[in-house]
Amino acid sequence: MALVRLTLFRLASLILILLSGERSAYADDQCLTCHEALGDKPSALFKNDIHFKKRISCAGCHGGDATKDDMELAMNTKAGFIGVPKGDDISRMCAKCHSNAAIMVKQFNSILPRNQMDMLSASVHGKLSITGKERIAQCTTCHDAHGIVSTGDPASPVYPLNVTKTCAKCHADAAFMRTYNPALPVDQLDKYRTSVHGIRNTQGDVKVAECASCHGSHDIHAATDVKSKVYATNLPVTCASCHANRGYMKGYRLPTDQLKKFSKSVHGTALLEKHDLGAPACNDCHGNHGAAPPGVESISKVCGICHALNADLFSASPHKKAFDRRKLPECETCHGYHETVAATDELLGVSPDAICSRCHSADKQPKGYVVARTMRQLIDSLETAEQHAALLVGEAEQKGMEIGEAKFKLRDVRQARLESRTMVHSFNEERFRGVIEKGLSVTSVVSAEASDAIEEYYFRRMGLGVATLIITVLAVSVFLLIRRIERLQKTRQ
């Protein structure tokens, strides 16, 4: 009975193929012939599979003998039949070909990389799943099983317009993600759709960044892993792989020198050269999954995440209303954005190189001009006083005097100078003067203590000189007295 049923299935399959005008890519694949007759979903999907087009039979993954029309012979374990691969066997089965250069290059003339399995094994998805028996993700998790198509095919789950949904199958599932890392957000896809990248991706732009563009594909690592493409010190280069490519960015009307400018900025130097992970990378200002340029009104809020006191002082300053009226971005107007320079005293004042002089002059906005000039004079006076105090402390220390306490007080002067650079953002001369005078009072004390130590040194030297002279006179007098006594004794003899 079973034989009659199988024969009918084969006959029905052959009729369907002839009626449709198609011919199997390989007529001897009895597995596909039978499953097509059954009308199951895997066989229907497989007809569009890249492996079908490459003349790989069902037995290529499931084992067995696809040339046999007898089910027992075709699905015999002696013929290598393994059935449906489970767990890590799925990826190992894929790797039999995809990790073999002889097969991929010689047999299929494929330029696909052959280290995907190694990368997957070392990636965050290569770690053990909650069962403890298999990896978190297998090849089919992202690429599907029987309907696998080229990544450049719009039907592929990892095609640029589809990959975000594919990743979200797990990463947007709160219950699933909680079993691995409750701290990981599950709203990445929602945020992405609000980003410049996500909006363009939704509109069909395959060039904009999606999940794999930033995180990688087979070689995905945790963001805290130094090997990750989105690790803080690696992220600027990852973003620049698109944003610094003139040809790729052509048509988007965006500059391509952001990385070059950032690398020279105070932020870039700290992050890329000093490896200070507290310094901002691209995503700290632009966001990551919801990446978008900060608007004019939000720039100060973005900068204020780190520079909170500066932002608060500016918000209460007279410049706040003036900037809002002129629709000027608050922080970047004076400090720049990608090329942010170190905040030195040279930025303050009314010299041609000072930022204040861009808007203020003796004729234009004179009140601000006077305040800027005064602030610069005050901070210069503090710096001069600090240098003088430091020279006196150094001189006293060089002369061997105990000057540790005065030297320690110089820290308060440096602190006052740092506070003054922050207080500049208030643009309030009275408050600024208060900070400067606090520093000046300390320099006066330090200078006085150092001067006293130097005077004491010379006093000690003078005392030592006088004492030495007296001792010398006494010694000579004793010597002469002894000689005189000796001469008298010889005379009496």
Short mmCIF file of C-alpha atoms in Angstrom, two decimals:
data_model
loop_
_atom_site.label_atom_id
_atom_site.label_comp_id
_atom_site.label_asym_id
_atom_site.label_seq_id
_atom_site.Cartn_x
_atom_site.Cartn_y
_atom_site.Cartn_z
CA MET A 1 0.00 0.00 0.00
CA ALA A 2 2.82 2.36 0.93
CA LEU A 3 4.55 1.57 -2.35
CA VAL A 4 1.40 2.39 -4.32
CA ARG A 5 1.00 5.69 -2.42
CA LEU A 6 4.65 6.64 -3.08
CA THR A 7 4.28 5.81 -6.78
CA LEU A 8 1.19 8.03 -7.00
CA PHE A 9 3.09 10.88 -5.30
CA ARG A 10 5.92 10.61 -7.82
CA LEU A 11 3.52 10.48 -10.73
CA ALA A 12 1.64 13.54 -9.46
CA SER A 13 4.88 15.41 -9.01
CA LEU A 14 6.04 14.60 -12.53
CA ILE A 15 2.70 15.76 -13.99
CA LEU A 16 2.92 19.05 -12.03
CA ILE A 17 6.43 19.70 -13.33
CA LEU A 18 5.48 18.95 -16.94
CA LEU A 19 2.36 21.11 -16.71
CA SER A 20 4.27 24.04 -15.30
CA GLY A 21 6.89 23.79 -18.02
CA GLU A 22 9.63 23.49 -15.40
CA ARG A 23 12.29 20.92 -14.99
CA SER A 24 14.07 20.24 -11.74
CA ALA A 25 17.57 21.61 -11.59
CA TYR A 26 18.59 18.02 -11.12
CA ALA A 27 16.06 15.35 -12.13
CA ASP A 28 17.48 12.71 -9.78
CA ASP A 29 16.61 14.53 -6.52
CA GLN A 30 13.93 12.10 -5.38
CA CYS A 31 13.64 13.88 -2.01
CA LEU A 32 12.38 17.04 -3.68
CA THR A 33 10.18 15.07 -6.07
CA CYS A 34 8.40 13.37 -3.21
CA HIS A 35 8.06 16.46 -1.04
CA GLU A 36 6.74 18.49 -3.97
CA ALA A 37 4.07 15.85 -4.45
CA LEU A 38 3.16 16.25 -0.79
CA GLY A 39 2.88 19.98 -1.38
CA ASP A 40 4.76 20.86 1.81
CA LYS A 41 6.15 24.33 2.54
CA PRO A 42 9.88 23.41 2.69
CA SER A 43 9.87 22.06 -0.86
CA ALA A 44 8.05 25.13 -2.16
CA LEU A 45 10.56 27.42 -0.46
CA PHE A 46 13.51 25.37 -1.64
CA LYS A 47 12.66 25.99 -5.29
CA ASN A 48 13.76 29.63 -4.73
CA ASP A 49 16.70 28.73 -2.53
CA ILE A 50 20.21 29.74 -3.60
CA HIS A 51 21.35 26.18 -2.88
CA PHE A 52 18.78 24.77 -5.26
CA LYS A 53 20.14 27.05 -7.96
CA LYS A 54 23.63 25.84 -7.15
CA ARG A 55 22.42 22.25 -7.75
CA ILE A 56 22.67 21.20 -4.12
CA SER A 57 20.14 18.50 -3.30
CA CYS A 58 18.17 18.01 -0.11
CA ALA A 59 20.72 15.39 0.89
CA GLY A 60 23.37 18.10 0.94
CA CYS A 61 22.07 19.18 4.34
CA HIS A 62 19.93 16.28 5.50
CA GLY A 63 22.14 13.45 4.31
CA GLY A 64 20.91 10.24 2.75
CA ASP A 65 20.78 9.19 -0.90
CA ALA A 66 18.64 11.57 -2.97
CA THR A 67 18.87 9.32 -6.03
CA LYS A 68 16.85 6.53 -4.43
CA ASP A 69 13.10 6.50 -4.92
CA ASP A 70 12.68 4.07 -2.05
CA MET A 71 12.18 6.01 1.19
CA GLU A 72 13.91 3.40 3.31
CA LEU A 73 16.98 3.46 1.07
CA ALA A 74 16.97 7.24 0.61
CA MET A 75 16.62 7.87 4.35
CA ASN A 76 18.94 5.14 5.53
CA THR A 77 21.46 6.17 8.20
CA LYS A 78 24.05 4.05 6.38
CA ALA A 79 23.67 6.46 3.49
CA GLY A 80 24.40 9.35 5.88
CA PHE A 81 20.83 10.39 6.56
CA ILE A 82 20.63 12.63 9.65
CA GLY A 83 17.15 14.04 9.26
CA VAL A 84 16.59 17.61 10.43
CA PRO A 85 19.80 18.99 12.00
CA LYS A 86 19.30 20.27 15.52
CA GLY A 87 21.15 22.87 17.58
CA ASP A 88 24.78 23.44 16.70
CA ASP A 89 24.59 20.69 14.07
CA ILE A 90 22.73 23.24 11.91
CA SER A 91 25.67 25.62 11.74
CA ARG A 92 28.19 22.79 11.50
CA MET A 93 26.30 21.48 8.47
CA CYS A 94 26.44 24.94 6.85
CA ALA A 95 30.14 25.18 7.63
CA LYS A 96 30.89 21.92 5.79
CA CYS A 97 30.68 23.93 2.60
CA HIS A 98 30.97 27.55 3.69
CA SER A 99 34.24 26.98 5.54
CA ASN A 100 35.76 24.87 2.76
CA ALA A 101 37.68 26.84 0.16
CA ALA A 102 37.87 23.90 -2.22
CA ILE A 103 34.09 23.64 -2.32
CA MET A 104 33.22 27.34 -2.28
CA VAL A 105 35.78 28.48 -4.83
CA LYS A 106 36.40 25.51 -7.08
CA GLN A 107 32.92 23.99 -7.14
CA PHE A 108 30.73 27.10 -6.86
CA ASN A 109 33.16 29.86 -7.88
CA SER A 110 32.03 31.81 -4.83
CA ILE A 111 33.84 34.82 -3.35
CA LEU A 112 31.93 34.58 -0.07
CA PRO A 113 34.17 34.69 3.02
CA ARG A 114 34.93 31.31 4.53
CA ASN A 115 35.40 32.32 8.16
CA GLN A 116 31.77 32.97 9.05
CA MET A 117 31.64 29.96 11.37
CA ASP A 118 34.75 31.06 13.25
CA MET A 119 33.35 34.57 13.60
CA LEU A 120 29.97 33.28 14.77
CA SER A 121 31.62 31.03 17.34
CA ALA A 122 33.60 33.96 18.79
CA SER A 123 30.67 36.38 18.70
CA VAL A 124 28.12 37.21 21.37
CA HIS A 125 25.64 34.99 19.51
CA GLY A 126 28.10 32.11 19.71
CA LYS A 127 27.70 31.89 23.47
CA LEU A 128 25.59 29.13 25.00
CA SER A 129 21.84 29.55 24.90
CA ILE A 130 19.68 29.16 27.98
CA THR A 131 19.57 25.41 27.36
CA GLY A 132 23.34 25.26 27.81
CA LYS A 133 23.59 22.85 24.90
CA GLU A 134 23.75 25.08 21.82
CA ARG A 135 24.66 28.55 20.66
CA ILE A 136 22.24 31.43 21.03
CA ALA A 137 21.94 31.81 17.25
CA GLN A 138 22.48 29.44 14.33
CA CYS A 139 22.91 30.26 10.65
CA THR A 140 19.22 29.61 10.00
CA THR A 141 18.19 32.00 12.77
CA CYS A 142 18.97 34.91 10.46
CA HIS A 143 19.14 33.38 6.97
CA ASP A 144 16.17 30.97 7.22
CA ALA A 145 16.40 27.33 6.23
CA HIS A 146 14.80 26.21 2.94
CA GLY A 147 14.26 29.63 1.38
CA ILE A 148 17.80 31.00 1.68
CA VAL A 149 18.61 33.63 -0.93
CA SER A 150 21.57 35.92 -1.54
CA THR A 151 21.96 38.79 0.90
CA GLY A 152 21.53 41.12 -2.08
CA ASP A 153 18.11 39.68 -2.83
CA PRO A 154 15.23 41.83 -1.47
CA ALA A 155 13.61 38.62 -0.24
CA SER A 156 16.52 37.85 2.09
CA PRO A 157 15.87 38.34 5.83
CA VAL A 158 19.28 40.03 6.02
CA TYR A 159 18.74 42.34 3.04
CA PRO A 160 19.36 45.92 4.23
CA LEU A 161 15.64 46.75 4.23
CA ASN A 162 14.75 43.58 6.16
CA VAL A 163 17.62 43.06 8.60
CA THR A 164 16.21 45.34 11.31
CA LYS A 165 13.05 43.24 11.54
CA THR A 166 15.11 40.07 11.55
CA CYS A 167 17.23 41.28 14.48
CA ALA A 168 14.12 42.55 16.26
CA LYS A 169 12.62 39.05 16.30
CA CYS A 170 14.84 38.46 19.32
CA HIS A 171 15.95 41.92 20.39
CA ALA A 172 12.42 43.33 20.61
CA ASP A 173 11.18 40.33 22.61
CA ALA A 174 11.42 41.49 26.24
CA ALA A 175 10.77 38.04 27.71
CA PHE A 176 13.40 36.42 25.51
CA MET A 177 16.06 39.11 26.06
CA ARG A 178 15.51 39.09 29.81
CA THR A 179 16.83 35.53 29.95
CA TYR A 180 20.19 36.75 28.61
CA ASN A 181 20.63 40.33 29.74
CA PRO A 182 17.81 42.23 31.45
CA ALA A 183 19.82 45.45 31.08
CA LEU A 184 19.67 45.38 27.28
CA PRO A 185 16.93 47.64 25.85
CA VAL A 186 14.27 46.07 23.66
CA ASP A 187 13.17 49.26 21.91
CA GLN A 188 16.07 49.50 19.45
CA LEU A 189 13.83 49.01 16.42
CA ASP A 190 11.38 51.69 17.57
CA LYS A 191 14.25 54.11 18.15
CA TYR A 192 15.81 53.20 14.82
CA ARG A 193 12.62 54.08 13.00
CA THR A 194 12.85 57.60 14.44
CA SER A 195 16.46 58.06 13.30
CA VAL A 196 17.68 59.56 10.04
CA HIS A 197 18.94 56.10 9.08
CA GLY A 198 15.67 54.38 9.98
CA ILE A 199 13.47 56.87 8.15
CA ARG A 200 15.50 56.52 4.96
CA ASN A 201 15.65 52.75 5.35
CA THR A 202 11.85 52.63 5.63
CA GLN A 203 11.69 54.70 2.46
CA GLY A 204 13.74 52.06 0.62
CA ASP A 205 17.27 53.48 0.84
CA VAL A 206 19.54 50.43 1.06
CA LYS A 207 22.69 52.52 1.60
CA VAL A 208 21.86 53.91 5.03
CA ALA A 209 23.11 52.18 8.14
CA GLU A 210 21.17 49.28 9.62
CA CYS A 211 22.01 46.80 12.38
CA ALA A 212 24.77 44.94 10.54
CA SER A 213 26.35 48.17 9.27
CA CYS A 214 27.40 49.11 12.79
CA HIS A 215 27.44 45.85 14.74
CA GLY A 216 28.74 43.54 12.04
CA SER A 217 27.06 40.35 10.94
CA HIS A 218 28.75 37.11 11.94
CA ASP A 219 31.33 38.88 14.13
CA ILE A 220 28.98 40.73 16.49
CA HIS A 221 30.42 41.42 19.94
CA ALA A 222 28.96 43.10 23.01
CA ALA A 223 29.28 46.88 22.94
CA THR A 224 31.55 46.66 26.00
CA ASP A 225 33.93 44.26 24.21
CA VAL A 226 37.05 46.00 22.85
CA LYS A 227 36.67 43.91 19.66
CA SER A 228 33.21 45.32 19.00
CA LYS A 229 32.76 47.73 16.11
CA VAL A 230 30.69 49.90 18.44
CA TYR A 231 33.15 49.91 21.34
CA ALA A 232 33.76 53.54 22.26
CA THR A 233 37.26 53.83 20.76
CA ASN A 234 36.21 51.93 17.60
CA LEU A 235 32.92 53.70 16.97
CA PRO A 236 34.25 56.84 15.21
CA VAL A 237 35.96 54.67 12.59
CA THR A 238 32.82 52.54 12.23
CA CYS A 239 30.70 55.64 11.56
CA ALA A 240 33.39 57.01 9.26
CA SER A 241 33.28 53.88 7.09
CA CYS A 242 30.26 55.59 5.50
CA HIS A 243 30.48 59.20 6.62
CA ALA A 244 34.09 59.72 5.52
CA ASN A 245 33.53 58.08 2.13
CA ARG A 246 32.88 60.86 -0.39
CA GLY A 247 31.70 58.52 -3.09
CA TYR A 248 29.31 56.67 -0.80
CA MET A 249 27.94 59.87 0.77
CA LYS A 250 27.47 61.63 -2.56
CA GLY A 251 23.87 62.73 -2.85
CA TYR A 252 23.25 63.08 0.88
CA ARG A 253 24.57 66.66 1.09
CA LEU A 254 26.63 65.89 4.17
CA PRO A 255 30.28 66.73 4.88
CA THR A 256 32.76 63.86 4.99
CA ASP A 257 35.42 65.41 7.21
CA GLN A 258 33.78 64.71 10.57
CA LEU A 259 36.31 62.05 11.65
CA LYS A 260 39.24 64.23 10.58
CA LYS A 261 37.93 67.13 12.66
CA PHE A 262 36.91 64.95 15.59
CA SER A 263 40.33 63.30 15.76
CA LYS A 264 41.95 66.70 16.33
CA SER A 265 39.34 67.92 18.82
CA VAL A 266 39.66 67.83 22.59
CA HIS A 267 37.11 65.01 22.66
CA GLY A 268 38.78 63.00 19.92
CA THR A 269 42.25 63.38 21.42
CA ALA A 270 41.00 62.15 24.78
CA LEU A 271 39.12 59.19 23.29
CA LEU A 272 41.34 58.05 20.43
CA GLU A 273 44.81 58.93 21.72
CA LYS A 274 44.46 58.80 25.50
CA HIS A 275 41.80 56.04 25.40
CA ASP A 276 39.65 57.92 27.89
CA LEU A 277 36.34 56.07 27.74
CA GLY A 278 34.67 58.97 29.53
CA ALA A 279 35.19 61.15 26.44
CA PRO A 280 32.27 61.26 24.01
CA ALA A 281 32.14 59.25 20.79
CA CYS A 282 29.70 59.85 17.92
CA ASN A 283 26.74 58.17 19.62
CA ASP A 284 27.07 60.20 22.81
CA CYS A 285 25.97 63.32 20.92
CA HIS A 286 23.97 61.89 18.03
CA GLY A 287 22.43 58.86 19.70
CA ASN A 288 22.92 55.31 18.47
CA HIS A 289 19.80 53.46 17.36
CA GLY A 290 17.92 56.76 17.22
CA ALA A 291 20.84 58.62 15.60
CA ALA A 292 20.01 62.12 14.42
CA PRO A 293 21.82 65.47 14.47
CA PRO A 294 20.90 67.47 17.59
CA GLY A 295 18.60 70.37 16.74
CA VAL A 296 19.44 74.00 17.46
CA GLU A 297 17.34 73.93 20.62
CA SER A 298 18.68 70.61 21.91
CA ILE A 299 22.43 71.05 21.42
CA SER A 300 22.93 72.59 24.84
CA LYS A 301 20.96 69.75 26.41
CA VAL A 302 23.19 67.19 24.68
CA CYS A 303 26.37 68.98 25.77
CA GLY A 304 24.86 69.47 29.21
CA ILE A 305 24.77 65.71 29.80
CA CYS A 306 28.47 65.98 30.60
CA HIS A 307 28.91 69.73 31.07
CA ALA A 308 25.94 70.17 33.40
CA LEU A 309 27.18 73.20 35.36
CA ASN A 310 28.19 75.08 32.21
CA ALA A 311 24.76 74.44 30.71
CA ASP A 312 22.98 75.66 33.86
CA LEU A 313 25.05 78.84 34.01
CA PHE A 314 24.43 79.57 30.33
CA SER A 315 20.69 79.02 30.68
CA ALA A 316 20.55 81.76 33.31
CA SER A 317 22.87 84.11 31.40
CA PRO A 318 21.93 87.09 29.18
CA HIS A 319 23.27 85.15 26.20
CA LYS A 320 20.49 82.58 26.46
CA LYS A 321 17.81 85.02 25.29
CA ALA A 322 20.09 86.53 22.66
CA PHE A 323 20.94 83.10 21.20
CA ASP A 324 17.29 82.04 21.20
CA ARG A 325 16.28 85.26 19.47
CA ARG A 326 18.86 84.71 16.73
CA LYS A 327 18.22 80.93 16.63
CA LEU A 328 21.87 80.19 17.32
CA PRO A 329 22.93 76.76 18.64
CA GLU A 330 24.18 77.49 22.12
CA CYS A 331 27.37 75.53 22.80
CA GLU A 332 28.62 74.95 19.26
CA THR A 333 28.42 78.64 18.31
CA CYS A 334 31.46 79.30 20.47
CA HIS A 335 33.07 75.87 20.81
CA GLY A 336 32.32 74.18 17.50
CA TYR A 337 31.03 70.60 17.31
CA HIS A 338 33.19 67.93 15.66
CA GLU A 339 36.30 70.13 15.93
CA THR A 340 35.69 71.21 19.54
CA VAL A 341 38.90 72.79 20.85
CA ALA A 342 40.21 72.90 24.40
CA ALA A 343 38.72 75.78 26.39
CA THR A 344 41.74 78.04 26.86
CA ASP A 345 41.88 81.61 28.17
CA GLU A 346 42.60 82.81 24.63
CA LEU A 347 38.95 82.22 23.73
CA LEU A 348 37.91 84.96 26.16
CA GLY A 349 38.40 88.68 25.66
CA VAL A 350 38.28 91.22 22.88
CA SER A 351 41.42 90.37 20.89
CA PRO A 352 40.94 89.47 17.20
CA ASP A 353 41.37 85.77 18.07
CA ALA A 354 38.87 85.80 20.94
CA ILE A 355 35.41 84.36 20.38
CA CYS A 356 33.72 87.28 22.16
CA SER A 357 34.99 89.70 19.51
CA ARG A 358 32.93 87.92 16.85
CA CYS A 359 29.82 89.63 18.18
CA HIS A 360 31.07 92.34 20.56
CA SER A 361 33.11 95.44 19.84
CA ALA A 362 33.50 98.92 21.29
CA ASP A 363 30.78 100.12 18.90
CA LYS A 364 28.65 96.98 18.55
CA GLN A 365 27.23 95.42 21.71
CA PRO A 366 29.57 97.58 23.86
CA LYS A 367 28.31 96.28 27.22
CA GLY A 368 29.34 92.74 26.37
CA TYR A 369 32.61 94.09 25.00
CA VAL A 370 33.46 95.74 28.34
CA VAL A 371 32.51 92.63 30.33
CA ALA A 372 34.57 90.36 28.08
CA ARG A 373 37.58 92.66 28.33
CA THR A 374 37.30 92.85 32.12
CA MET A 375 36.93 89.09 32.47
CA ARG A 376 40.05 88.53 30.41
CA GLN A 377 42.01 91.07 32.47
CA LEU A 378 40.90 89.38 35.67
CA ILE A 379 41.81 85.89 34.54
CA ASP A 380 45.16 87.14 33.23
CA SER A 381 45.87 88.76 36.59
CA LEU A 382 45.13 85.47 38.34
CA GLU A 383 47.41 83.57 36.00
CA THR A 384 50.21 86.12 36.52
CA ALA A 385 49.78 85.96 40.29
CA GLU A 386 49.77 82.18 40.20
CA GLN A 387 52.96 82.07 38.13
CA HIS A 388 54.66 84.52 40.53
CA ALA A 389 53.58 82.46 43.54
CA ALA A 390 54.74 79.25 41.87
CA LEU A 391 58.17 80.79 41.13
CA LEU A 392 58.58 81.86 44.77
CA VAL A 393 57.53 78.40 46.00
CA GLY A 394 59.96 76.79 43.58
CA GLU A 395 62.79 79.05 44.70
CA ALA A 396 62.12 78.34 48.38
CA GLU A 397 61.92 74.63 47.70
CA GLN A 398 65.19 74.73 45.75
CA LYS A 399 66.87 76.40 48.73
CA GLY A 400 65.80 73.48 50.89
CA MET A 401 63.11 75.25 52.88
CA GLU A 402 60.02 73.46 54.15
CA ILE A 403 57.31 74.89 51.91
CA GLY A 404 54.92 71.93 51.58
CA GLU A 405 51.86 73.69 52.97
CA ALA A 406 52.22 76.68 50.65
CA LYS A 407 52.79 74.35 47.71
CA PHE A 408 49.61 72.48 48.59
CA LYS A 409 47.65 75.75 48.66
CA LEU A 410 48.57 76.35 45.01
CA ARG A 411 46.02 73.64 44.18
CA ASP A 412 43.32 76.02 45.39
CA VAL A 413 44.59 78.62 42.92
CA ARG A 414 44.43 76.16 40.03
CA GLN A 415 40.95 75.17 41.17
CA ALA A 416 39.88 78.82 41.18
CA ARG A 417 41.23 79.21 37.64
CA LEU A 418 39.23 76.16 36.52
CA GLU A 419 36.12 77.50 38.24
CA SER A 420 36.58 80.81 36.48
CA ARG A 421 36.52 79.07 33.09
CA THR A 422 33.21 77.52 34.07
CA MET A 423 31.87 80.79 35.52
CA VAL A 424 32.55 82.48 32.16
CA HIS A 425 29.31 80.86 30.93
CA SER A 426 27.31 83.01 33.37
CA PHE A 427 28.64 86.17 31.65
CA ASN A 428 28.17 87.85 35.01
CA GLU A 429 31.13 90.05 35.89
CA GLU A 430 30.36 90.14 39.61
CA ARG A 431 30.19 86.34 39.99
CA PHE A 432 33.26 85.92 37.81
CA ARG A 433 35.20 88.48 39.84
CA GLY A 434 34.27 86.64 43.05
CA VAL A 435 35.93 83.45 41.81
CA ILE A 436 39.03 85.31 40.59
CA GLU A 437 39.44 87.22 43.87
CA LYS A 438 39.21 83.96 45.78
CA GLY A 439 42.16 82.69 43.75
CA LEU A 440 44.07 85.97 44.11
CA SER A 441 43.73 85.89 47.89
CA VAL A 442 45.27 82.43 47.94
CA THR A 443 48.15 83.52 45.70
CA SER A 444 48.82 86.41 48.10
CA VAL A 445 49.06 84.02 51.04
CA VAL A 446 51.23 81.56 49.11
CA SER A 447 53.53 84.34 47.87
CA ALA A 448 53.88 85.73 51.38
CA GLU A 449 54.69 82.31 52.87
CA ALA A 450 57.19 81.56 50.12
CA SER A 451 58.80 84.99 50.50
CA ASP A 452 59.08 84.48 54.27
CA ALA A 453 60.73 81.13 53.67
CA ILE A 454 63.23 82.71 51.27
CA GLU A 455 63.98 85.53 53.74
CA GLU A 456 64.45 82.96 56.49
CA TYR A 457 66.87 81.12 54.25
CA TYR A 458 69.00 84.25 53.79
CA PHE A 459 68.69 85.08 57.48
CA ARG A 460 69.95 81.63 58.32
CA ARG A 461 72.80 82.02 55.87
CA MET A 462 73.73 85.37 57.39
CA GLY A 463 73.58 83.89 60.87
CA LEU A 464 75.64 80.95 59.74
CA GLY A 465 78.18 83.36 58.20
CA VAL A 466 78.48 85.41 61.38
CA ALA A 467 78.75 82.29 63.51
CA THR A 468 81.38 80.88 61.19
CA LEU A 469 83.33 84.15 61.35
CA ILE A 470 83.23 84.23 65.15
CA ILE A 471 84.30 80.61 65.39
CA THR A 472 87.08 81.25 62.93
CA VAL A 473 88.32 84.30 64.90
CA LEU A 474 88.21 82.30 68.12
CA ALA A 475 90.05 79.41 66.53
CA VAL A 476 92.76 81.69 65.18
CA SER A 477 93.02 83.45 68.53
CA VAL A 478 93.42 80.14 70.34
CA PHE A 479 95.98 79.02 67.79
CA LEU A 480 97.97 82.24 68.23
CA LEU A 481 97.73 82.00 72.00
CA ILE A 482 99.08 78.47 71.94
CA ARG A 483 101.98 79.52 69.74
CA ARG A 484 102.77 82.38 72.06
CA ILE A 485 102.77 80.10 75.07
CA GLU A 486 105.06 77.69 73.27
CA ARG A 487 107.52 80.50 72.43
CA LEU A 488 107.57 81.70 76.06
CA GLN A 489 108.34 78.19 77.28
CA LYS A 490 111.25 77.88 74.85
CA THR A 491 112.64 81.28 75.97
CA ARG A 492 112.65 80.21 79.65
CA GLN A 493 114.50 77.04 78.82
#
